[in-house]
Amino acid sequence: MKTILTGIRINSEITLGNFLGALLPMVRLANKYSETHHINIFIPDLHSIISSIDGDLKQNTIRELKYYLAAGLKINSNIHIYRQSYIPAHSELCWILDCYTSMGEALRMTQYKEKSQNNDSSTNVGIFNYPILMAADILLYDANFVPVGEDQFQHLELTRNIAERFNRKYGEIFTIPEKTADQVKFMETLNNTFSNRDKDTPSGLRIRDLQNPEKKMSKSSDSDNSKIMMSDTPAQAAKKIMSATTDSLANINFDFQNQPGISNLLQIEALLSDQPLATVIKKWSNQSRYGDFKKQVASTVSDFLSDFQTKADSISDQTILDLLAEGEAYATQKANQTLLKVQKSIGLR
Ligand code: TYM
């Protein structure tokens, strides 16, 4: 049985970018494939501690898992929900993979380069080691598909490279995750809105910063108006959409190159109203009144948040703790099995 796996850090509340780039695609994939695939949804809490944490990790974990249920995840016995730090095999395999990764390839990771720019005391070794822990997260469970936003694609490619190198040396130990381009195509089997589409060079989803749409929407952005948090009140979120940066072309087009702000809003509208992007583009294209369009997107976002938050609030903590207990029993067994295979192959056992 193939495996689909993903994780979202819980350093703080998650953004609409995290939600649309990773959580919602995972829920849609799970609901479509959970009869025939393992679906692993895990909380990368060890990845969280590379930087500061808003709130309490344990509470943040419970809240994020409620979001999967509120987004419509249907639970069955192929769905495995667990916390990374509860499965020690992640850290153990990470160390082993460290020894099969060159400094050069780890230093090339864009996210590391960005996060270590200041090279001050906040740049810890965990930030450097982060993609290799991510490789362990994926390889322990023989994951084939890993729905993530575009910013994580480089880490997926690194995972494939490490696993291929290891297999060349020791035989077929790891399952190699699908190529990024094939992962994007797989996501597109859901509907046609999960990538900034260009048929020849498929790319992943990147929801943009509302104030500075050249950049991705990020939890760590300083400006509150740049990002929609999943706990924003519907009115707050609507206001942020109304004040989003657009352009002066007075013509609605899906064109990230020249109109990133408007294109970002078209994408948000399509994903949250569950319509194909092409339908939304067709409806609005070549209209000049940005105000009307923004009002529509603001209303879609605020209706969505109010419904979503009501659903999330109605789920009890105990429901989540029960799912974790089951998921962690499964994950421990599966991860230890893979780890033992690795330990034997290199002569540790
Ligand atoms: P994290 O926590 O930074 O982000 C979680 C997911 O959200 C996606 N994302 C976005 N997608 C679209 N538009 C945006 N503006 C946007 N911002 C964030 C990210 O691409 C990601 O999919 N390293 C991962 C967590 C992780 C993981 C793993 C994921 C650890 N181990 C193994 C998959 C498999 C991370 O820090 O994501």
Short mmCIF file of C-alpha atoms and ligand atoms in Angstrom, two decimals:
data_model
loop_
_atom_site.label_atom_id
_atom_site.label_comp_id
_atom_site.label_asym_id
_atom_site.label_seq_id
_atom_site.Cartn_x
_atom_site.Cartn_y
_atom_site.Cartn_z
CA MET A 1 0.00 0.00 0.00
CA LYS A 2 1.43 3.43 -0.92
CA THR A 3 1.84 6.21 1.64
CA ILE A 4 0.94 9.89 1.52
CA LEU A 5 2.61 11.92 4.29
CA THR A 6 2.79 15.50 5.46
CA GLY A 7 3.48 17.78 8.44
CA ILE A 8 3.04 21.42 9.36
CA ARG A 9 5.03 23.06 12.16
CA ILE A 10 3.10 24.44 15.11
CA ASN A 11 5.34 27.26 16.33
CA SER A 12 2.30 29.47 16.29
CA GLU A 13 -1.09 29.63 14.78
CA ILE A 14 -0.95 28.58 11.11
CA THR A 15 -1.54 30.92 8.18
CA LEU A 16 -3.98 30.65 5.32
CA GLY A 17 -0.87 29.84 3.21
CA ASN A 18 -0.11 26.76 5.33
CA PHE A 19 -3.75 25.81 5.21
CA LEU A 20 -4.13 26.08 1.44
CA GLY A 21 -0.61 24.89 0.58
CA ALA A 22 -0.46 21.78 2.73
CA LEU A 23 -3.35 21.09 5.09
CA LEU A 24 -6.28 21.27 2.67
CA PRO A 25 -4.53 19.32 -0.13
CA MET A 26 -3.68 16.64 2.42
CA VAL A 27 -7.29 16.42 3.59
CA ARG A 28 -8.55 16.17 0.02
CA LEU A 29 -5.96 13.54 -0.87
CA ALA A 30 -6.75 11.59 2.30
CA ASN A 31 -10.48 11.60 1.65
CA LYS A 32 -9.89 10.41 -1.88
CA TYR A 33 -7.20 7.78 -1.24
CA SER A 34 -7.55 6.54 2.35
CA GLU A 35 -9.19 3.26 1.34
CA THR A 36 -6.09 2.32 -0.65
CA HIS A 37 -3.21 4.31 0.90
CA HIS A 38 -1.64 4.91 4.28
CA ILE A 39 -2.19 8.55 5.19
CA ASN A 40 0.40 9.87 7.66
CA ILE A 41 -0.29 13.25 9.22
CA PHE A 42 2.32 14.19 11.75
CA ILE A 43 3.29 17.17 13.86
CA PRO A 44 6.98 18.04 13.35
CA ASP A 45 7.43 19.32 16.90
CA LEU A 46 11.21 18.74 16.84
CA HIS A 47 11.38 20.99 13.79
CA SER A 48 9.52 23.62 15.79
CA ILE A 49 12.23 24.10 18.37
CA ILE A 50 14.70 25.55 15.82
CA SER A 51 12.97 28.87 16.48
CA SER A 52 10.82 30.54 19.12
CA ILE A 53 7.37 29.24 19.98
CA ASP A 54 4.25 31.31 20.49
CA GLY A 55 2.04 29.64 23.06
CA ASP A 56 2.38 26.06 24.22
CA LEU A 57 3.56 23.31 21.84
CA LYS A 58 1.15 20.74 23.26
CA GLN A 59 -1.85 23.05 22.93
CA ASN A 60 -0.75 24.22 19.47
CA THR A 61 -0.57 20.56 18.43
CA ILE A 62 -4.11 19.84 19.54
CA ARG A 63 -5.41 22.96 17.80
CA GLU A 64 -3.71 22.10 14.51
CA LEU A 65 -5.07 18.57 14.55
CA LYS A 66 -8.56 19.93 15.15
CA TYR A 67 -8.03 21.92 11.95
CA TYR A 68 -7.59 18.73 9.93
CA LEU A 69 -10.91 17.44 11.24
CA ALA A 70 -12.61 20.81 10.75
CA ALA A 71 -11.32 20.83 7.16
CA GLY A 72 -13.26 17.62 6.61
CA LEU A 73 -10.73 14.83 7.19
CA LYS A 74 -12.64 11.54 7.42
CA ILE A 75 -10.96 9.21 9.89
CA ASN A 76 -10.45 5.53 9.16
CA SER A 77 -7.87 2.94 10.15
CA ASN A 78 -5.43 3.89 7.36
CA ILE A 79 -5.08 7.40 8.75
CA HIS A 80 -2.17 7.74 11.17
CA ILE A 81 -1.77 10.89 13.25
CA TYR A 82 1.33 11.29 15.43
CA ARG A 83 3.88 13.63 16.98
CA GLN A 84 7.44 13.43 15.69
CA SER A 85 9.04 13.71 19.14
CA TYR A 86 7.06 10.69 20.37
CA ILE A 87 8.83 8.46 17.82
CA PRO A 88 12.57 8.50 18.71
CA ALA A 89 13.45 6.75 15.42
CA HIS A 90 13.16 10.16 13.68
CA SER A 91 16.11 11.60 15.58
CA GLU A 92 18.09 8.39 15.29
CA LEU A 93 17.67 8.14 11.51
CA CYS A 94 18.41 11.84 11.17
CA TRP A 95 21.85 11.32 12.72
CA ILE A 96 22.54 8.39 10.40
CA LEU A 97 21.45 10.35 7.32
CA ASP A 98 23.65 13.28 8.46
CA CYS A 99 26.58 10.99 7.88
CA TYR A 100 25.44 10.31 4.30
CA THR A 101 24.84 13.95 3.36
CA SER A 102 27.62 16.23 2.18
CA MET A 103 28.14 19.66 3.75
CA GLY A 104 27.88 21.10 0.24
CA GLU A 105 24.39 19.83 -0.46
CA ALA A 106 23.10 20.88 2.97
CA LEU A 107 24.64 24.35 2.60
CA ARG A 108 22.82 24.82 -0.72
CA MET A 109 19.37 24.72 0.90
CA THR A 110 17.67 28.06 0.28
CA GLN A 111 15.70 28.02 3.52
CA TYR A 112 18.89 27.53 5.52
CA LYS A 113 20.64 30.31 3.62
CA GLU A 114 17.75 32.69 4.29
CA LYS A 115 17.38 31.78 7.95
CA SER A 116 21.09 32.00 8.69
CA GLN A 117 21.69 35.27 6.90
CA ASN A 118 22.42 37.22 10.07
CA ASN A 119 24.67 34.46 11.31
CA ASP A 120 24.12 35.63 14.88
CA SER A 121 23.44 33.63 18.02
CA SER A 122 19.91 32.77 16.78
CA THR A 123 21.37 30.64 13.97
CA ASN A 124 21.51 27.23 15.64
CA VAL A 125 22.78 23.94 14.24
CA GLY A 126 19.17 22.67 14.11
CA ILE A 127 18.41 25.16 11.34
CA PHE A 128 21.19 23.61 9.27
CA ASN A 129 20.19 20.04 10.08
CA TYR A 130 16.48 20.67 9.51
CA PRO A 131 16.11 19.24 5.95
CA ILE A 132 17.86 16.03 6.99
CA LEU A 133 15.42 15.50 9.85
CA MET A 134 12.71 16.07 7.25
CA ALA A 135 14.29 13.36 5.06
CA ALA A 136 14.12 10.99 8.04
CA ASP A 137 10.44 11.89 8.59
CA ILE A 138 9.69 10.86 5.02
CA LEU A 139 11.96 7.83 4.59
CA LEU A 140 11.00 6.06 7.84
CA TYR A 141 7.48 5.53 6.51
CA ASP A 142 8.22 4.65 2.85
CA ALA A 143 6.31 7.76 1.81
CA ASN A 144 5.56 8.06 -1.92
CA PHE A 145 3.70 11.36 -1.95
CA VAL A 146 4.46 14.34 0.27
CA PRO A 147 2.03 17.23 -0.24
CA VAL A 148 3.90 20.42 0.66
CA GLY A 149 3.98 23.99 -0.61
CA GLU A 150 6.55 25.07 -3.12
CA ASP A 151 9.03 26.32 -0.51
CA GLN A 152 9.62 22.73 0.65
CA PHE A 153 10.30 21.21 -2.79
CA GLN A 154 14.05 21.60 -2.45
CA HIS A 155 13.94 19.54 0.75
CA LEU A 156 12.00 16.82 -1.07
CA GLU A 157 14.63 16.68 -3.78
CA LEU A 158 17.35 16.46 -1.12
CA THR A 159 15.46 13.55 0.47
CA ARG A 160 15.40 11.74 -2.88
CA ASN A 161 19.11 12.33 -3.39
CA ILE A 162 20.10 11.04 0.04
CA ALA A 163 17.87 7.97 -0.33
CA GLU A 164 19.15 7.14 -3.81
CA ARG A 165 22.75 7.43 -2.66
CA PHE A 166 22.08 5.22 0.36
CA ASN A 167 20.33 2.60 -1.79
CA ARG A 168 23.19 2.54 -4.29
CA LYS A 169 25.52 1.67 -1.46
CA TYR A 170 23.38 -0.73 0.59
CA GLY A 171 20.62 -2.09 -1.67
CA GLU A 172 16.91 -1.29 -1.74
CA ILE A 173 16.54 0.02 1.81
CA PHE A 174 14.49 3.20 1.25
CA THR A 175 11.43 3.86 -0.87
CA ILE A 176 12.24 6.86 -3.07
CA PRO A 177 9.46 9.48 -2.92
CA GLU A 178 8.01 10.51 -6.28
CA LYS A 179 9.72 13.31 -8.19
CA THR A 180 8.44 16.76 -7.28
CA ALA A 181 6.93 17.33 -10.74
CA ASP A 182 5.02 14.03 -10.46
CA GLN A 183 3.82 15.00 -6.99
CA VAL A 184 2.40 18.20 -8.42
CA LYS A 185 0.62 16.25 -11.15
CA PHE A 186 -0.76 13.89 -8.52
CA MET A 187 -2.19 16.85 -6.57
CA GLU A 188 -3.79 18.06 -9.74
CA THR A 189 -5.83 14.86 -9.89
CA LEU A 190 -7.88 16.44 -7.08
CA ASN A 191 -9.00 19.45 -9.02
CA ASN A 192 -7.10 21.93 -11.06
CA THR A 193 -6.40 24.56 -8.47
CA PHE A 194 -3.47 23.27 -6.45
CA SER A 195 -0.65 24.79 -8.47
CA ASN A 196 0.25 27.99 -10.24
CA ARG A 197 -0.29 26.16 -13.41
CA ASP A 198 1.86 26.00 -16.38
CA LYS A 199 1.40 22.66 -18.07
CA ASP A 200 5.05 22.27 -19.07
CA THR A 201 6.67 23.31 -15.83
CA PRO A 202 4.27 22.45 -13.04
CA SER A 203 5.04 24.33 -9.86
CA GLY A 204 3.60 24.05 -6.40
CA LEU A 205 1.24 26.31 -4.59
CA ARG A 206 2.55 29.48 -3.00
CA ILE A 207 0.03 31.81 -1.38
CA ARG A 208 1.52 35.31 -1.40
CA ASP A 209 2.03 37.94 1.27
CA LEU A 210 -0.97 40.30 1.03
CA GLN A 211 1.11 43.46 1.36
CA ASN A 212 4.12 42.33 -0.62
CA PRO A 213 2.87 39.74 -3.12
CA GLU A 214 6.33 39.04 -4.51
CA LYS A 215 6.94 37.02 -1.31
CA LYS A 216 5.15 34.00 0.14
CA MET A 217 2.68 34.50 2.98
CA SER A 218 4.65 33.58 6.08
CA LYS A 219 3.97 33.13 9.81
CA SER A 220 7.12 35.08 10.54
CA SER A 221 6.15 38.20 8.60
CA ASP A 222 6.24 41.29 10.87
CA SER A 223 3.19 42.95 9.38
CA ASP A 224 -0.16 41.66 10.58
CA ASN A 225 -1.86 42.81 7.40
CA SER A 226 0.43 40.61 5.32
CA LYS A 227 -0.98 37.33 6.53
CA ILE A 228 -4.30 35.76 7.39
CA MET A 229 -4.11 33.55 10.46
CA MET A 230 -6.63 30.75 10.85
CA SER A 231 -7.74 32.29 14.17
CA ASP A 232 -8.31 35.79 12.75
CA THR A 233 -11.88 36.91 13.24
CA PRO A 234 -13.82 36.83 9.96
CA ALA A 235 -14.05 40.64 10.06
CA GLN A 236 -10.29 41.03 10.59
CA ALA A 237 -9.56 38.72 7.68
CA ALA A 238 -12.00 40.53 5.39
CA LYS A 239 -10.32 43.83 6.23
CA LYS A 240 -6.90 42.40 5.34
CA ILE A 241 -8.19 41.26 1.94
CA MET A 242 -9.70 44.70 1.27
CA SER A 243 -6.33 46.33 2.00
CA ALA A 244 -4.27 43.82 -0.02
CA THR A 245 -1.75 45.31 -2.44
CA THR A 246 -2.80 45.03 -6.09
CA ASP A 247 -1.62 47.14 -9.04
CA SER A 248 -2.71 50.05 -11.19
CA LEU A 249 -3.46 48.15 -14.39
CA ALA A 250 -7.23 48.18 -13.72
CA ASN A 251 -7.69 44.83 -15.43
CA ILE A 252 -8.16 41.54 -13.60
CA ASN A 253 -5.81 38.88 -14.98
CA PHE A 254 -4.18 35.72 -13.69
CA ASP A 255 -0.57 36.67 -14.27
CA PHE A 256 1.84 36.22 -11.35
CA GLN A 257 4.62 37.91 -13.28
CA ASN A 258 2.91 41.26 -13.74
CA GLN A 259 -0.07 41.15 -11.35
CA PRO A 260 0.96 39.01 -8.38
CA GLY A 261 -1.50 40.62 -5.93
CA ILE A 262 -4.59 40.10 -8.09
CA SER A 263 -3.43 36.61 -9.10
CA ASN A 264 -3.01 35.68 -5.45
CA LEU A 265 -6.58 36.78 -4.69
CA LEU A 266 -7.93 34.82 -7.68
CA GLN A 267 -6.20 31.75 -6.32
CA ILE A 268 -7.51 32.23 -2.77
CA GLU A 269 -11.04 32.74 -4.13
CA ALA A 270 -10.86 29.53 -6.20
CA LEU A 271 -9.48 27.37 -3.39
CA LEU A 272 -11.82 28.57 -0.65
CA SER A 273 -14.95 28.51 -2.79
CA ASP A 274 -13.89 25.10 -4.15
CA GLN A 275 -14.20 26.17 -7.76
CA PRO A 276 -11.70 25.42 -10.52
CA LEU A 277 -9.28 28.31 -10.94
CA ALA A 278 -10.25 28.55 -14.62
CA THR A 279 -13.89 29.21 -13.68
CA VAL A 280 -12.94 32.03 -11.31
CA ILE A 281 -10.54 33.55 -13.84
CA LYS A 282 -13.19 33.42 -16.54
CA LYS A 283 -15.74 35.09 -14.32
CA TRP A 284 -13.51 38.05 -13.44
CA SER A 285 -11.08 38.37 -16.31
CA ASN A 286 -10.74 41.74 -17.96
CA GLN A 287 -12.98 43.45 -15.43
CA SER A 288 -11.61 46.70 -14.18
CA ARG A 289 -13.28 47.10 -10.78
CA TYR A 290 -10.83 45.73 -8.22
CA GLY A 291 -13.14 46.89 -5.40
CA ASP A 292 -15.96 44.54 -6.42
CA PHE A 293 -13.57 41.66 -6.81
CA LYS A 294 -11.95 42.30 -3.44
CA LYS A 295 -15.37 42.43 -1.79
CA GLN A 296 -16.15 39.00 -3.24
CA VAL A 297 -12.87 37.51 -2.00
CA ALA A 298 -13.29 39.16 1.42
CA SER A 299 -16.74 37.64 1.75
CA THR A 300 -15.52 34.18 0.67
CA VAL A 301 -12.67 34.33 3.21
CA SER A 302 -14.83 35.55 6.08
CA ASP A 303 -17.63 33.03 5.43
CA PHE A 304 -15.07 30.27 5.21
CA LEU A 305 -13.34 31.27 8.49
CA SER A 306 -16.52 31.61 10.46
CA ASP A 307 -17.74 28.16 9.41
CA PHE A 308 -14.28 26.61 9.89
CA GLN A 309 -13.76 28.07 13.37
CA THR A 310 -17.18 26.91 14.55
CA LYS A 311 -16.36 23.38 13.43
CA ALA A 312 -12.88 23.40 15.02
CA ASP A 313 -14.27 24.69 18.34
CA SER A 314 -16.79 21.86 18.51
CA ILE A 315 -14.09 19.13 18.56
CA SER A 316 -12.92 17.99 22.00
CA ASP A 317 -9.29 17.69 23.08
CA GLN A 318 -9.96 14.07 24.03
CA THR A 319 -10.92 13.19 20.44
CA ILE A 320 -7.47 14.36 19.35
CA LEU A 321 -5.62 12.61 22.20
CA ASP A 322 -7.32 9.32 21.28
CA LEU A 323 -6.27 9.69 17.63
CA LEU A 324 -2.69 10.43 18.73
CA ALA A 325 -2.53 7.34 20.93
CA GLU A 326 -3.56 5.10 18.05
CA GLY A 327 -1.35 6.85 15.50
CA GLU A 328 1.72 6.77 17.71
CA ALA A 329 1.40 3.02 18.28
CA TYR A 330 1.33 2.46 14.50
CA ALA A 331 4.14 4.95 13.78
CA THR A 332 6.45 3.48 16.44
CA GLN A 333 6.18 0.05 14.91
CA LYS A 334 6.62 1.15 11.30
CA ALA A 335 9.48 3.57 12.04
CA ASN A 336 11.38 1.05 14.18
CA GLN A 337 11.10 -1.51 11.41
CA THR A 338 12.71 0.82 8.87
CA LEU A 339 15.34 1.98 11.36
CA LEU A 340 16.37 -1.61 12.10
CA LYS A 341 16.76 -2.30 8.38
CA VAL A 342 19.03 0.73 8.10
CA GLN A 343 21.03 -0.17 11.22
CA LYS A 344 21.60 -3.70 9.89
CA SER A 345 22.60 -2.47 6.44
CA ILE A 346 25.39 -0.27 7.78
CA GLY A 347 26.58 -2.76 10.36
CA LEU A 348 25.25 -1.25 13.59
CA ARG A 349 23.17 -4.39 14.28
P1 TYM B 1 6.09 24.74 7.53
O1 TYM B 1 5.56 24.43 8.87
O2 TYM B 1 7.00 25.91 7.35
O3 TYM B 1 4.89 24.91 6.52
C1 TYM B 1 3.88 23.90 6.48
C2 TYM B 1 3.40 23.69 5.07
O4 TYM B 1 2.80 24.89 4.58
C3 TYM B 1 3.36 25.20 3.30
N1 TYM B 1 3.34 26.66 3.15
C4 TYM B 1 2.74 27.30 2.14
N2 TYM B 1 2.08 26.83 1.06
C5 TYM B 1 1.57 27.73 0.20
N3 TYM B 1 1.70 29.08 0.37
C6 TYM B 1 2.36 29.58 1.43
N4 TYM B 1 2.46 30.90 1.59
C7 TYM B 1 2.92 28.68 2.38
N5 TYM B 1 3.62 28.82 3.53
C8 TYM B 1 3.86 27.58 3.98
C9 TYM B 1 4.77 24.62 3.36
O5 TYM B 1 5.27 24.41 2.06
C10 TYM B 1 4.53 23.33 4.08
O6 TYM B 1 4.06 22.34 3.22
N6 TYM B 1 9.59 21.38 6.87
C11 TYM B 1 8.17 21.55 6.92
C12 TYM B 1 7.48 20.62 7.90
C13 TYM B 1 7.92 19.21 7.77
C14 TYM B 1 7.50 18.28 6.80
C15 TYM B 1 8.22 17.09 7.06
C16 TYM B 1 6.60 18.34 5.76
C17 TYM B 1 8.82 18.58 8.57
N7 TYM B 1 9.00 17.29 8.14
C18 TYM B 1 8.05 15.96 6.28
C19 TYM B 1 6.44 17.19 4.98
C20 TYM B 1 7.16 16.02 5.24
C21 TYM B 1 7.88 22.97 7.32
O7 TYM B 1 8.59 23.59 8.06
O8 TYM B 1 6.77 23.44 6.90
#
